[in-house]
Amino acid sequence: MTFSHDVVIVGAGGAGLMAALYAKEGGADVGVVSKLHPLRSHTGAAQGGIGAALGNMEEDSWLWHAFDTVKGSDYVGDQDAIETMCKDAPRTIVELEHYGVPFSRNKEGKISQRRFGGHTRNFGEAPVRRACHAADRTGHTILHTLYDQCLKNDVRFYDEFQVLDLIMNDDDECAGVVAYEILTGEIHTFHAKTVCFATGGFGRAFKTTSNAHAGTGDGMSIFLRNGLPLEDMEFVQFHPTGLYRLGILITEGARGEGGILRNSDGERFMERYAPTVKDLAPRDLVSQCIYQEIRQGRGIKGKEYVHLDMTHVGSEILEKKLPEITMFSRTYLGVDPLKEPIPVAPTAHYAMGGIPTDYDGRVEIGQRGDIMPGLYAAGECACVSVHGANRLGTNSLLELVVFGRRAGMAMAKEVKEGKDFAAMPDNPEQRTRDMLDTILSRNDGEPVVNVRNDLQETMMDNVSVFRNDETLTTALDDLQELRERANNVVVRDKGKKFNTELMDAVEIQFMVDYAEAVAASAHHRTESRGAHSREDFPKRNDDDWLQHTLFHSDGKGNFEFGRKEVAITRFQPKERKY
Amino acid sequence: MKLNVKIKRYNPEEDEAPHWETYEAPADPLDSALALLLHVKWYEDGTLTFRKSCAHGICGSDAMQINGENKLACSILVQDLVSGDGDTVTFAPLPGSPVIKDLVIDQSRFFEKYRAVKPWMITDGPAPERERLQSPEDFDMIEDATKCIMCGACTHSCPSTWADPDYLGPAAMLKAYRYNLDTRDDGSNDRLDVVDSKDGLWKCYTIFNCVQACPKGIDITRWLSALKRQAVSSQL
Ligand SMILES: Cc1cc2nc3c(=O)[nH]c(=O)nc-3n(C[C@H](O)[C@H](O)[C@H](O)COP(=O)(O)OP(=O)(O)OC[C@H]3O[C@@H](n4cnc5c(N)ncnc54)[C@H](O)[C@@H]3O)c2cc1C
Ligand code: SF4
Ligand code: FES
């Protein structure tokens, strides 16, 4: 079937829902296409908070927030976008509150705020309470509230429709998307005046991750396959505190509420590395420090983890402000954080890179202002870039609502100003049909799981917190072979109805595409910056690398790089110390 | 240890009726039940179908009947399901909604009922410049209900729902409670029009199945009783 809408949004997490609300409010007819039911989106997993200089607990200013974000990004975040976000943050939080988000409250009945890594008072003096939160289920309450608002406003949803391609016509305009309806196995086309991708992150390329099974980076790979570039893919955030072996997240809010990291000597090792903010140093630094401790033999019991000690924090705070993570620790590890420290290790968490956009969500295909008409992206799949080389906690939820909204408004405006449907090419779904038929008709080969395991293994071993020429070359060689294997997997389910195995087989192909973008971009950037730590190039090198990476690929293992300049407005690059 | 994983299978394209199949899976006591299903799907039989995403009890995808009780597969551990090697864990779809395939049910009615209660903030008058104030005590009144992940374990454990497909069920009515008791909201009457009806509150006979089923430990019956009180007092 062909569906048509003024605005088609792919993805129904925080970014997609916010874009939908604002496109709708701007008078556009909106369809939201999502492979999961919206409430199953991974925004619901966000725990600790959403950042804004509301100043409800102590003095704060958007400029301090902006400075922290720029410094956190290791100066490769775009400062115009960062200013836009931090300035708009307090208004955004109030708007969410008016939508009904049940935020935790302080004694005066205002939204409660807590400390988070890298967020400071007065340009780095000391930690500040900036993270607005709903206990430790902030993302959950935001996701549900935004969904409720969409119901209220009659947004049209296409649930459990997986988008597999972008439709580009002969004039290089985007005409819509191709989607596979999971329930029926039908392939549909969506014709749209503007399309916005909000497909989330890609942590599933790594063996240990806090991301959902659905976090397979589909949107980014679809862009690559259509000849569009990805930006800054080398910058992947490893969150310092995932539950050991499982990767399930323990929010930074746990340290914000007083939790302490300790090595096998019981030492509070972050004091040595970041004397001012200690355990509340930004994530890139803390993850690197944890691995340093482990490498120097101070992992707990000689293993690859350290302790997150919450035993002194008290039951009141654990039960009231951190109930979910307290439960995760009890359920999955059998560890009661009240009585014993929690075993934790870094876990693949967040993609700083993604689809290049300006701060209205417009997709850029080269230098700044070089726009792809009618095409937008927002949320984790996009790279605005407000996070640069390292995202600060609480800035992602903020990015979703700020830039999701801006993309929604910009699309509605385009539609209002008369943007028409781009011409639909003949048989736009042919490529998708061929891809699925090829998979379904194959009867010999290996199952998806083997390929996925090997991909996750090589990415974890070679492209995680520390990298060097040798590990990255190994990963790239592995990925060449994995591409071949991913293109030849066999599925046993040949049916039309709810064939999730078929979607697994498509996703593994996507995973190879963006994993290659990550490994290749990491190999390309011969310096260390933020979350990208090259053992063979341990220093930041502003002369050559104060710039964004653009990665282009032909989807067959051949790629090339471009560069894009960083927007610097107020804050000149400095050495980064905490 | 090794376990038997017994799954109620149904493929609408091939089967006339559901049937049971048993697989063997290696397991660690600390594995989740979801890990057992993933093992079967990935290594034994790719046609096995179920929903999943977050794998830690927050997205609400994988509520199903495990050893006869409604649970989230990702949030229940093997050690809590079996006593040792060679034991059997059974999986079936949630009862009370049509089955699409294997463990996947059709949730459309469940979400229609959700929508029916007007689960969004309704306010009179213009919004203030800043946030609306709410005391921590008032927040406490709704906090428990805001934990709901819409997994459906409760509604699909309720005899009233099984008996009457039109009954709104606990999940939808809990949402009505969550907004009606929110001090910032002015839409109570709009929602009471829906829940204070023959398909609503008064078909809840406080059987407590829902409370037992809820993976988030929400005291559903308590909040529905409060909603009943609100309905009664609004008529006085
Ligand atoms: C455990 C955890 C805790 C976090 N805590 C915080 C926090 O406290 N504060 C903070 O600021 N950030 C936090 N983050 C980060 C933040 O939650 C995410 O970056 C953010 O929620 C991503 O939102 P999104 O809207 O971009 O994507 P998601 O919420 O991931 O949604 C993606 C959407 O795209 C859809 N989709 C994907 N592929 C396709 C396709 N091919 N076709 C159709 N639809 C598709 C999915 O169905 C889904 O609806 C956390 C992240 C994790 C994993
Ligand atoms: S109340 Fe509990 S069982 Fe019912 S839908 Fe919500 S989380 Fe699931
Ligand atoms: S997979 Fe998300 S709740 Fe179980």
CSV table of C-alpha atoms in Angstrom, one decimal, chain B residues 10-168:
chain,number,residue,atom,x,y,z
B,10,TYR,CA,1.0,-21.3,17.3
B,11,ASN,CA,1.7,-20.2,13.7
B,12,PRO,CA,-1.4,-18.9,12.1
B,13,GLU,CA,0.0,-19.7,8.6
B,14,GLU,CA,0.4,-23.4,9.5
B,15,ASP,CA,-1.3,-24.5,12.6
B,16,GLU,CA,-5.0,-25.0,13.2
B,17,ALA,CA,-4.6,-24.9,16.9
B,18,PRO,CA,-1.8,-24.1,19.4
B,19,HIS,CA,0.4,-27.0,20.6
B,20,TRP,CA,3.3,-27.4,23.0
B,21,GLU,CA,6.9,-27.9,22.0
B,22,THR,CA,9.8,-28.6,24.3
B,23,TYR,CA,13.4,-27.6,23.8
B,24,GLU,CA,16.5,-28.0,25.9
B,25,ALA,CA,18.5,-25.0,26.9
B,26,PRO,CA,21.6,-24.5,29.1
B,27,ALA,CA,21.0,-22.0,31.9
B,28,ASP,CA,22.6,-20.3,34.8
B,29,PRO,CA,20.5,-19.6,37.9
B,30,LEU,CA,21.0,-15.9,37.3
B,31,ASP,CA,19.8,-16.0,33.7
B,32,SER,CA,16.5,-14.4,33.0
B,33,ALA,CA,13.6,-16.3,31.5
B,34,LEU,CA,14.0,-14.1,28.4
B,35,ALA,CA,17.5,-15.6,28.0
B,36,LEU,CA,15.9,-19.0,27.7
B,37,LEU,CA,13.6,-17.9,25.0
B,38,LEU,CA,16.5,-16.1,23.2
B,39,HIS,CA,18.5,-19.3,23.3
B,40,VAL,CA,15.7,-21.3,21.7
B,41,LYS,CA,15.1,-18.6,19.0
B,42,TRP,CA,18.8,-18.0,18.2
B,43,TYR,CA,20.1,-21.6,18.4
B,44,GLU,CA,17.3,-24.0,18.1
B,45,ASP,CA,14.3,-22.6,16.2
B,46,GLY,CA,14.3,-19.2,14.5
B,47,THR,CA,10.6,-19.4,14.0
B,48,LEU,CA,9.8,-19.0,17.7
B,49,THR,CA,8.2,-15.5,18.0
B,50,PHE,CA,7.9,-13.2,21.0
B,51,ARG,CA,8.3,-9.5,21.6
B,52,LYS,CA,11.3,-8.1,23.6
B,53,SER,CA,13.4,-5.0,23.7
B,54,CYS,CA,14.9,-3.4,26.8
B,55,ALA,CA,15.7,-6.7,28.6
B,56,HIS,CA,15.4,-5.1,32.0
B,57,GLY,CA,11.8,-4.6,32.8
B,58,ILE,CA,11.2,-1.1,31.6
B,59,CYS,CA,9.7,-1.3,28.1
B,60,GLY,CA,6.8,-3.7,28.8
B,61,SER,CA,7.3,-5.8,25.7
B,62,ASP,CA,7.6,-9.3,27.1
B,63,ALA,CA,4.7,-10.0,29.5
B,64,MET,CA,3.7,-13.6,29.1
B,65,GLN,CA,2.6,-16.6,31.2
B,66,ILE,CA,5.6,-18.3,32.7
B,67,ASN,CA,5.0,-21.4,34.7
B,68,GLY,CA,1.3,-20.4,34.7
B,69,GLU,CA,1.8,-16.9,36.1
B,70,ASN,CA,1.9,-13.6,34.2
B,71,LYS,CA,5.4,-12.2,34.3
B,72,LEU,CA,7.9,-10.2,32.4
B,73,ALA,CA,10.3,-12.7,30.9
B,74,CYS,CA,13.2,-10.4,31.3
B,75,SER,CA,12.6,-9.7,34.9
B,76,ILE,CA,12.2,-13.2,36.3
B,77,LEU,CA,15.3,-15.3,36.9
B,78,VAL,CA,15.8,-19.0,36.4
B,79,GLN,CA,16.6,-19.5,40.0
B,80,ASP,CA,13.1,-18.3,40.9
B,81,LEU,CA,11.4,-20.6,38.4
B,82,VAL,CA,13.1,-24.0,38.9
B,83,SER,CA,14.7,-26.0,41.7
B,84,GLY,CA,17.4,-27.7,39.6
B,85,ASP,CA,18.8,-29.4,36.6
B,86,GLY,CA,16.3,-31.0,34.2
B,87,ASP,CA,13.3,-28.9,35.5
B,88,THR,CA,10.8,-27.5,33.1
B,89,VAL,CA,9.9,-23.8,32.5
B,90,THR,CA,6.7,-23.3,30.6
B,91,PHE,CA,5.9,-20.3,28.4
B,92,ALA,CA,2.5,-19.3,27.0
B,93,PRO,CA,1.0,-16.1,25.7
B,94,LEU,CA,-0.9,-13.8,28.1
B,95,PRO,CA,-4.5,-15.2,28.3
B,96,GLY,CA,-7.5,-13.1,27.2
B,97,SER,CA,-6.4,-11.5,24.0
B,98,PRO,CA,-6.2,-13.1,20.5
B,99,VAL,CA,-2.8,-14.7,19.8
B,100,ILE,CA,-1.0,-13.5,16.7
B,101,LYS,CA,1.8,-16.0,16.7
B,102,ASP,CA,3.4,-18.0,19.5
B,103,LEU,CA,3.9,-15.7,22.5
B,104,VAL,CA,2.8,-12.5,20.6
B,105,ILE,CA,-0.7,-11.3,21.4
B,106,ASP,CA,-2.9,-8.7,19.7
B,107,GLN,CA,-2.8,-5.7,22.0
B,108,SER,CA,-5.0,-3.5,20.0
B,109,ARG,CA,-8.0,-3.7,22.4
B,110,PHE,CA,-5.7,-3.3,25.4
B,111,PHE,CA,-4.5,0.0,23.9
B,112,GLU,CA,-8.0,1.1,22.8
B,113,LYS,CA,-9.1,0.9,26.4
B,114,TYR,CA,-6.1,2.8,27.5
B,115,ARG,CA,-7.0,5.6,25.1
B,116,ALA,CA,-10.6,5.5,26.1
B,117,VAL,CA,-9.8,6.8,29.6
B,118,LYS,CA,-8.3,10.0,28.2
B,119,PRO,CA,-4.8,9.3,29.6
B,120,TRP,CA,-3.5,12.9,29.2
B,121,MET,CA,-3.4,16.0,31.3
B,122,ILE,CA,-6.5,18.1,31.1
B,123,THR,CA,-6.2,21.6,32.6
B,124,ASP,CA,-8.5,24.6,32.9
B,125,GLY,CA,-7.2,28.1,32.3
B,126,PRO,CA,-3.9,29.3,31.0
B,127,ALA,CA,-0.7,27.6,32.0
B,128,PRO,CA,1.6,29.4,34.5
B,129,GLU,CA,5.0,30.8,33.4
B,130,ARG,CA,6.8,28.3,35.5
B,131,GLU,CA,6.1,24.7,36.5
B,132,ARG,CA,2.9,24.0,38.4
B,133,LEU,CA,3.8,23.4,42.0
B,134,GLN,CA,3.1,20.0,43.6
B,135,SER,CA,4.0,19.1,47.1
B,136,PRO,CA,6.1,15.9,47.6
B,137,GLU,CA,3.2,14.4,49.5
B,138,ASP,CA,0.8,15.1,46.5
B,139,PHE,CA,3.4,13.6,44.2
B,140,ASP,CA,3.6,10.5,46.5
B,141,MET,CA,-0.1,9.9,45.8
B,142,ILE,CA,0.5,9.3,42.1
B,143,GLU,CA,4.1,8.1,42.1
B,144,ASP,CA,3.3,4.4,42.4
B,145,ALA,CA,0.8,4.6,39.5
B,146,THR,CA,3.3,6.4,37.3
B,147,LYS,CA,5.6,3.3,37.4
B,148,CYS,CA,3.2,1.5,35.0
B,149,ILE,CA,4.9,0.3,31.9
B,150,MET,CA,1.7,-0.9,30.1
B,151,CYS,CA,2.9,-4.4,29.9
B,152,GLY,CA,-0.6,-5.9,30.3
B,153,ALA,CA,0.2,-8.5,32.9
B,154,CYS,CA,-2.5,-7.2,35.2
B,155,THR,CA,-5.3,-6.8,32.7
B,156,HIS,CA,-4.6,-10.3,31.3
B,157,SER,CA,-4.7,-11.8,34.8
B,158,CYS,CA,-8.1,-10.5,35.7
B,159,PRO,CA,-11.1,-12.8,35.6
B,160,SER,CA,-13.4,-9.9,34.9
B,161,THR,CA,-11.4,-9.1,31.8
B,162,TRP,CA,-11.5,-12.7,30.7
B,163,ALA,CA,-15.3,-12.8,31.2
B,164,ASP,CA,-16.1,-9.5,29.6
B,165,PRO,CA,-14.0,-8.3,26.7
B,166,ASP,CA,-15.4,-4.8,27.1
B,167,TYR,CA,-14.3,-4.4,30.7
B,168,LEU,CA,-11.7,-1.6,30.8
